[in-house]
N, CA, C and O atoms as a MOPAC input file, in Angstrom:
PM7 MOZYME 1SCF
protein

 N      0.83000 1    -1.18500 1     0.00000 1
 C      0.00000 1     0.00000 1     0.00000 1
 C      0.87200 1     1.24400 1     0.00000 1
 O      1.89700 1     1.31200 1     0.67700 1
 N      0.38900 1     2.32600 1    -0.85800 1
 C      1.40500 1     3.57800 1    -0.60400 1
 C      0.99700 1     4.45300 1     0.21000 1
 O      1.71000 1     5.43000 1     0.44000 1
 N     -0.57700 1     4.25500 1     0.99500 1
 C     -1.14900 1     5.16300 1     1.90500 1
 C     -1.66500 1     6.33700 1     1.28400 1
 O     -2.27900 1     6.25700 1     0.22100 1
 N     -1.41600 1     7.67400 1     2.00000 1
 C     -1.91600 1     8.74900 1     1.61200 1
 C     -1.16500 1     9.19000 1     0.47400 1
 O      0.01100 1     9.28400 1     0.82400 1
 N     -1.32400 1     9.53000 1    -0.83400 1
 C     -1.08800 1    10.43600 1    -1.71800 1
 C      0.18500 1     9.68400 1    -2.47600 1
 O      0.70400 1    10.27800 1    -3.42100 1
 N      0.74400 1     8.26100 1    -2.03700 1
 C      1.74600 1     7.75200 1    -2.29100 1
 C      3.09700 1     7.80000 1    -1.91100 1
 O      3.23500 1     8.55000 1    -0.94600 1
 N      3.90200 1     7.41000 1    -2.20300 1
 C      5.43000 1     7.15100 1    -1.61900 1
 C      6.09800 1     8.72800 1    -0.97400 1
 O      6.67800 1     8.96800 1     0.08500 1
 N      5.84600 1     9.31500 1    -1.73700 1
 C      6.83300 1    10.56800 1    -1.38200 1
 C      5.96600 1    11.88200 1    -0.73200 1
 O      6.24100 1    13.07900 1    -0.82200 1
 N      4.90200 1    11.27500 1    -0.09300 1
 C      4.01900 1    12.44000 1     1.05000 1
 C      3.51000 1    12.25300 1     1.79800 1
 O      2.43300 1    12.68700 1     2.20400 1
 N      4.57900 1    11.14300 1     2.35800 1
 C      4.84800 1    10.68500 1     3.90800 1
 C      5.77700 1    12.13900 1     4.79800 1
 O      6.91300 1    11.78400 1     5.11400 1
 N      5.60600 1    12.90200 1     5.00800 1
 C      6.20700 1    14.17000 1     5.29800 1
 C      6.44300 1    13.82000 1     6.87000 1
 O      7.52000 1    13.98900 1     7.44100 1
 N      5.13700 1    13.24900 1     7.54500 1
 C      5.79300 1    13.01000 1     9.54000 1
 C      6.75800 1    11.93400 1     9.54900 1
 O      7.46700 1    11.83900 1    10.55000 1
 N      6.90800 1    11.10000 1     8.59400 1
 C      8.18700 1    10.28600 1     8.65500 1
 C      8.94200 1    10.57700 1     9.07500 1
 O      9.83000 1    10.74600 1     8.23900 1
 N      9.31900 1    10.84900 1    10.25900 1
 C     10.23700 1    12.00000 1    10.65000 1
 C     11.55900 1    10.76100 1    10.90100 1
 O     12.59800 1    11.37800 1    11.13700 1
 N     11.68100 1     9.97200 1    10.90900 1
 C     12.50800 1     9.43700 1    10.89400 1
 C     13.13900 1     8.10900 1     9.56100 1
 O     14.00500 1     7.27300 1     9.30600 1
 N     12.49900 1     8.45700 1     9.31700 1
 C     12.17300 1     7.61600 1     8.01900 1
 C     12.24200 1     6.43800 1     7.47700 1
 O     12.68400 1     6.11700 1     6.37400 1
 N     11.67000 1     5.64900 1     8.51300 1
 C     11.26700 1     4.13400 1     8.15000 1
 C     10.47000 1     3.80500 1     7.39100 1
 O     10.61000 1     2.65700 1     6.96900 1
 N      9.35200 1     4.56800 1     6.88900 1
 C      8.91600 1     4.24500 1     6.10300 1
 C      7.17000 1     3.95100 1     6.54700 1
 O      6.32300 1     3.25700 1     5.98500 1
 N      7.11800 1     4.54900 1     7.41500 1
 C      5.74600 1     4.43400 1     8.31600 1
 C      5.66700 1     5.54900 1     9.53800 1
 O      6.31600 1     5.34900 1    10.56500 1
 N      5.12400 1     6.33200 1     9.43700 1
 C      4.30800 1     7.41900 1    10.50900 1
 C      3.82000 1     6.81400 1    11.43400 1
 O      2.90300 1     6.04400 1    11.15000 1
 N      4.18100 1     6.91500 1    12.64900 1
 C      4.17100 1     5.88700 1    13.66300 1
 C      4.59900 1     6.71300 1    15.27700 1
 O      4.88900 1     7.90900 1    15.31500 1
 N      4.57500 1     6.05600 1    16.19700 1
 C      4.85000 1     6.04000 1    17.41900 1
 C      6.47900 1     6.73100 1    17.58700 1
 O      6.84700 1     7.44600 1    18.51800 1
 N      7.24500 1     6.32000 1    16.48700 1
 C      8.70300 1     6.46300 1    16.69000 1
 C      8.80100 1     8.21600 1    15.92200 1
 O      9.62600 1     9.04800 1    16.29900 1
 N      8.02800 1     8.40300 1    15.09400 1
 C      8.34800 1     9.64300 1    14.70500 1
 C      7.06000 1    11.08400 1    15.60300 1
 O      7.02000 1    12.29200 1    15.37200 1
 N      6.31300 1    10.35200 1    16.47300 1
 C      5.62100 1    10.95200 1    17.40000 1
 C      6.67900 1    11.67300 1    18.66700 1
 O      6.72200 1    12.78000 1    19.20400 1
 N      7.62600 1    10.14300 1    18.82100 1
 C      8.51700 1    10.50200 1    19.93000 1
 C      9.86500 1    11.51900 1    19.74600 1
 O     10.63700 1    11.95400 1    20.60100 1
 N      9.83300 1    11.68500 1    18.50400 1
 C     11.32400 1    12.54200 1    18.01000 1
 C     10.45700 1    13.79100 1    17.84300 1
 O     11.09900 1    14.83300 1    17.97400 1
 N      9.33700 1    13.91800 1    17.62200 1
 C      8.36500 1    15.25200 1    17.58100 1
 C      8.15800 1    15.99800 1    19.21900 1
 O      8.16900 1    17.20500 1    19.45700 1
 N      7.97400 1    14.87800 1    20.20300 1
 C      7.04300 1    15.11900 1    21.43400 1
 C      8.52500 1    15.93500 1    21.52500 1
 O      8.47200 1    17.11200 1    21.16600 1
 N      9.90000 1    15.40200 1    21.99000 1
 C     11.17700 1    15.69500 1    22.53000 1
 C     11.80200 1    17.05700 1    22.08300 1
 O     12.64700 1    17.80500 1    22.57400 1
 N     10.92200 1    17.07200 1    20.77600 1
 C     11.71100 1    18.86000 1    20.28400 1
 C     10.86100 1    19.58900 1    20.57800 1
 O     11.29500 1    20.74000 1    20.62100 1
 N      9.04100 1    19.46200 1    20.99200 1
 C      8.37800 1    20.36100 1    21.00100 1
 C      8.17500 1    21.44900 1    22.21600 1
 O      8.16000 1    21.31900 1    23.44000 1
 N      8.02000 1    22.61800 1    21.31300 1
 C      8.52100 1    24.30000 1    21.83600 1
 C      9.53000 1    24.37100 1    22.36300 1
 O      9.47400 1    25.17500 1    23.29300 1
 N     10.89700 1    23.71700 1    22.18900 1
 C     12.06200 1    23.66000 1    22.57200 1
 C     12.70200 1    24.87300 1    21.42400 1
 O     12.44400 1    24.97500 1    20.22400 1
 N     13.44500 1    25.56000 1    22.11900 1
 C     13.82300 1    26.83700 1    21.31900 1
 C     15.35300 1    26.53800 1    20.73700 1
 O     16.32200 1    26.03500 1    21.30700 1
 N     15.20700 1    27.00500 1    19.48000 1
 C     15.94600 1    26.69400 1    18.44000 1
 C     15.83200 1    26.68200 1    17.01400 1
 O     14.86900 1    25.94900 1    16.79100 1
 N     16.19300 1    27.00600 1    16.16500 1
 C     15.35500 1    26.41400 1    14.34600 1
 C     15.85000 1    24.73300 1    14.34700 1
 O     16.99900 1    24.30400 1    14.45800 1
 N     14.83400 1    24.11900 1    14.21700 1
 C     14.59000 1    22.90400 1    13.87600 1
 C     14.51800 1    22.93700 1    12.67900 1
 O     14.42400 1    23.88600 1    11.90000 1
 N     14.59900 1    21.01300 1    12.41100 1
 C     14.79100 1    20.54800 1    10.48200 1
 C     13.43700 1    19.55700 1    10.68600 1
 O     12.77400 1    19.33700 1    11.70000 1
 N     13.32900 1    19.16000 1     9.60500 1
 C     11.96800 1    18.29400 1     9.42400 1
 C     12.60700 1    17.06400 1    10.27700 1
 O     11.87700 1    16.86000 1    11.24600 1
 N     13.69300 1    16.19200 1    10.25500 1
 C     14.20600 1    15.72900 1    10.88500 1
 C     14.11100 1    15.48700 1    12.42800 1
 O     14.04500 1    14.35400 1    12.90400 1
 N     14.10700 1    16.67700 1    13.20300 1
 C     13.76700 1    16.89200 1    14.65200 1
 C     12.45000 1    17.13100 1    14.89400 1
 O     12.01800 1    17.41000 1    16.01200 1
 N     11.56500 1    17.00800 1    13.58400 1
 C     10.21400 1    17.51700 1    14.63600 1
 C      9.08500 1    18.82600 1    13.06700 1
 O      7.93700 1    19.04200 1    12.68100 1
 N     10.49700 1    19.24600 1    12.79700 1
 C      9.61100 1    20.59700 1    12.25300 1
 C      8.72800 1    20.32900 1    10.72100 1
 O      9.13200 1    20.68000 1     9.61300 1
 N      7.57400 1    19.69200 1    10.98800 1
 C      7.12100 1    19.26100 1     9.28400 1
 C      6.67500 1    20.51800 1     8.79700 1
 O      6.58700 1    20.31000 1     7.58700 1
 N      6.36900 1    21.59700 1     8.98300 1
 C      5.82500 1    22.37000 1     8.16300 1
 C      6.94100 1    23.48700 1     7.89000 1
 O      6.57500 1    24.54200 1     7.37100 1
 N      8.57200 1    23.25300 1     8.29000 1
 C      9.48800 1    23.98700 1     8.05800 1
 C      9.62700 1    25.77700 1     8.37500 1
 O     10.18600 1    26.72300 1     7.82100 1
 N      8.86700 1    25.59600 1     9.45200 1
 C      8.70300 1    27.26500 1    10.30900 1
 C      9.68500 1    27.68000 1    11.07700 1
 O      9.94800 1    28.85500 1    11.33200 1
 N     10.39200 1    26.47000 1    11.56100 1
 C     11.21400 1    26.82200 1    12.31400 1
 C     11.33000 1    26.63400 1    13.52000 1
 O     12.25900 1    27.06700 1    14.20200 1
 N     10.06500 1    25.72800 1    14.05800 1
 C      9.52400 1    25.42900 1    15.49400 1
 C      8.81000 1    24.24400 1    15.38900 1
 O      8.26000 1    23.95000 1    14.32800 1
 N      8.75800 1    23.55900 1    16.32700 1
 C      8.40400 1    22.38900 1    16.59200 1
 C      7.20200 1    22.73400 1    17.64800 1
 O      7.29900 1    22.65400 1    18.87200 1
 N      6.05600 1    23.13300 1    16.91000 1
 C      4.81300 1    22.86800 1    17.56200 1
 C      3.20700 1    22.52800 1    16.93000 1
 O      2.89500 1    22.21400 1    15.78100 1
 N      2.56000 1    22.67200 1    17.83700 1
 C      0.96500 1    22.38600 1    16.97200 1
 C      0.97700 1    22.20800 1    15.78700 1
 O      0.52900 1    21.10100 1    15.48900 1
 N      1.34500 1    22.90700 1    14.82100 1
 C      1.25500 1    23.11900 1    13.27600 1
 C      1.82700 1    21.28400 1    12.99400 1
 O      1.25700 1    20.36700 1    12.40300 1
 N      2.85100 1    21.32200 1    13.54600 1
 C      3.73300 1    20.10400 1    13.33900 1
 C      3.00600 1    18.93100 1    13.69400 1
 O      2.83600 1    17.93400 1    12.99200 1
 N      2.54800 1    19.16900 1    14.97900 1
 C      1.64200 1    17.73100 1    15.21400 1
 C      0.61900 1    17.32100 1    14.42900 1
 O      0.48200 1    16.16900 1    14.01900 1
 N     -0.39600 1    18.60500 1    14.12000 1
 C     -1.57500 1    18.53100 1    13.56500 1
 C     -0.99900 1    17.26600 1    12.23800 1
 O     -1.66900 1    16.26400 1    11.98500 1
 N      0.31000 1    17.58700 1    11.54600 1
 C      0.43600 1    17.18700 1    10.23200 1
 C      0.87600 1    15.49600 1    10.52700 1
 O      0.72300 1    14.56300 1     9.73700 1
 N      1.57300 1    15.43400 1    12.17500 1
 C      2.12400 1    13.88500 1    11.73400 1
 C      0.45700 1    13.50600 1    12.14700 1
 O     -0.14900 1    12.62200 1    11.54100 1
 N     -0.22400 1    14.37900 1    13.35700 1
 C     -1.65500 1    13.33000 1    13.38200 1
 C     -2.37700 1    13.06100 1    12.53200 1
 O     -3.07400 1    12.05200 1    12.64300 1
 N     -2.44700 1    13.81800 1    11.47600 1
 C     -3.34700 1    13.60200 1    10.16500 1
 C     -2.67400 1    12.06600 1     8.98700 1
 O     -3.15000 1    11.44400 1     8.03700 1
 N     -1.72000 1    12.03400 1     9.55600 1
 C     -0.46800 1    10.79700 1     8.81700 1
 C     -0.41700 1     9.63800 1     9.95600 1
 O     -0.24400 1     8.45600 1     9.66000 1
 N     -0.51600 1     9.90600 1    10.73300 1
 C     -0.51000 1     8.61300 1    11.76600 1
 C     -1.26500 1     7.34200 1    11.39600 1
 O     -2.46900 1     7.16900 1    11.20700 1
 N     -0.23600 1     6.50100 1    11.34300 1
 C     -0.59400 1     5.42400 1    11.10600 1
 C     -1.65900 1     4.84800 1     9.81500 1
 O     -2.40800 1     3.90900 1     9.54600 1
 N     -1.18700 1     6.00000 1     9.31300 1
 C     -2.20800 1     6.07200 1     7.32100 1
 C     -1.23800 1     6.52500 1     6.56400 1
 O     -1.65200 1     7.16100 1     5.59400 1
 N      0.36000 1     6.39400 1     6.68400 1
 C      0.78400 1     7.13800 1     5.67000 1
 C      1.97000 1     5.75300 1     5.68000 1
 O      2.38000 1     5.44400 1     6.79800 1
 N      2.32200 1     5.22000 1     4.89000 1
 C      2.97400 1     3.98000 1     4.45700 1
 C      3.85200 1     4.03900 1     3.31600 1
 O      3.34100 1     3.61900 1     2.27700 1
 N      5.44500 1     4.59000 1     3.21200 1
 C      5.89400 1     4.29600 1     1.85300 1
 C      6.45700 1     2.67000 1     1.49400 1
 O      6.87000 1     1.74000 1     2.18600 1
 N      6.21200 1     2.89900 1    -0.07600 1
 C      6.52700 1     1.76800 1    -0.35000 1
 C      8.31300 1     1.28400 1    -0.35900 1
 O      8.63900 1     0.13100 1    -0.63800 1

């Protein structure tokens, strides 16, 4: 299955296994409102510069529905 929208818009993958999951929840929870510019990497999916709400809203909308192949 490629999930939502297919292989390459898995964006909360934040770690990138290949599944939006529990593990890229926990690299999100650990940077959030922690001051600093963040990378999509640590947390920041919507690339603002901060690791908050905006960010969660996007891995919760991907949780556990977003699957690359």
């Amino acid at each position: 299955s490629q999930g939502i929208g297919g292989p390459c818009d898995c964006v909360a993958d934040i770690n990138n296994d290949g599944f939006v999951n529990a593990g890229d929840f926990t690299i999100l929870a650990g940077q959030f409102n922690q001051a600093g510019c963040k990378t999509r990497g640590q947390g920041d999916l919507n690339c603002d510069g901060t690791v908050n709400a905006g960010d969660f809203t996007i891995l919760a909308g991907q949780f556990n529905n977003c699957v690359r192949n």
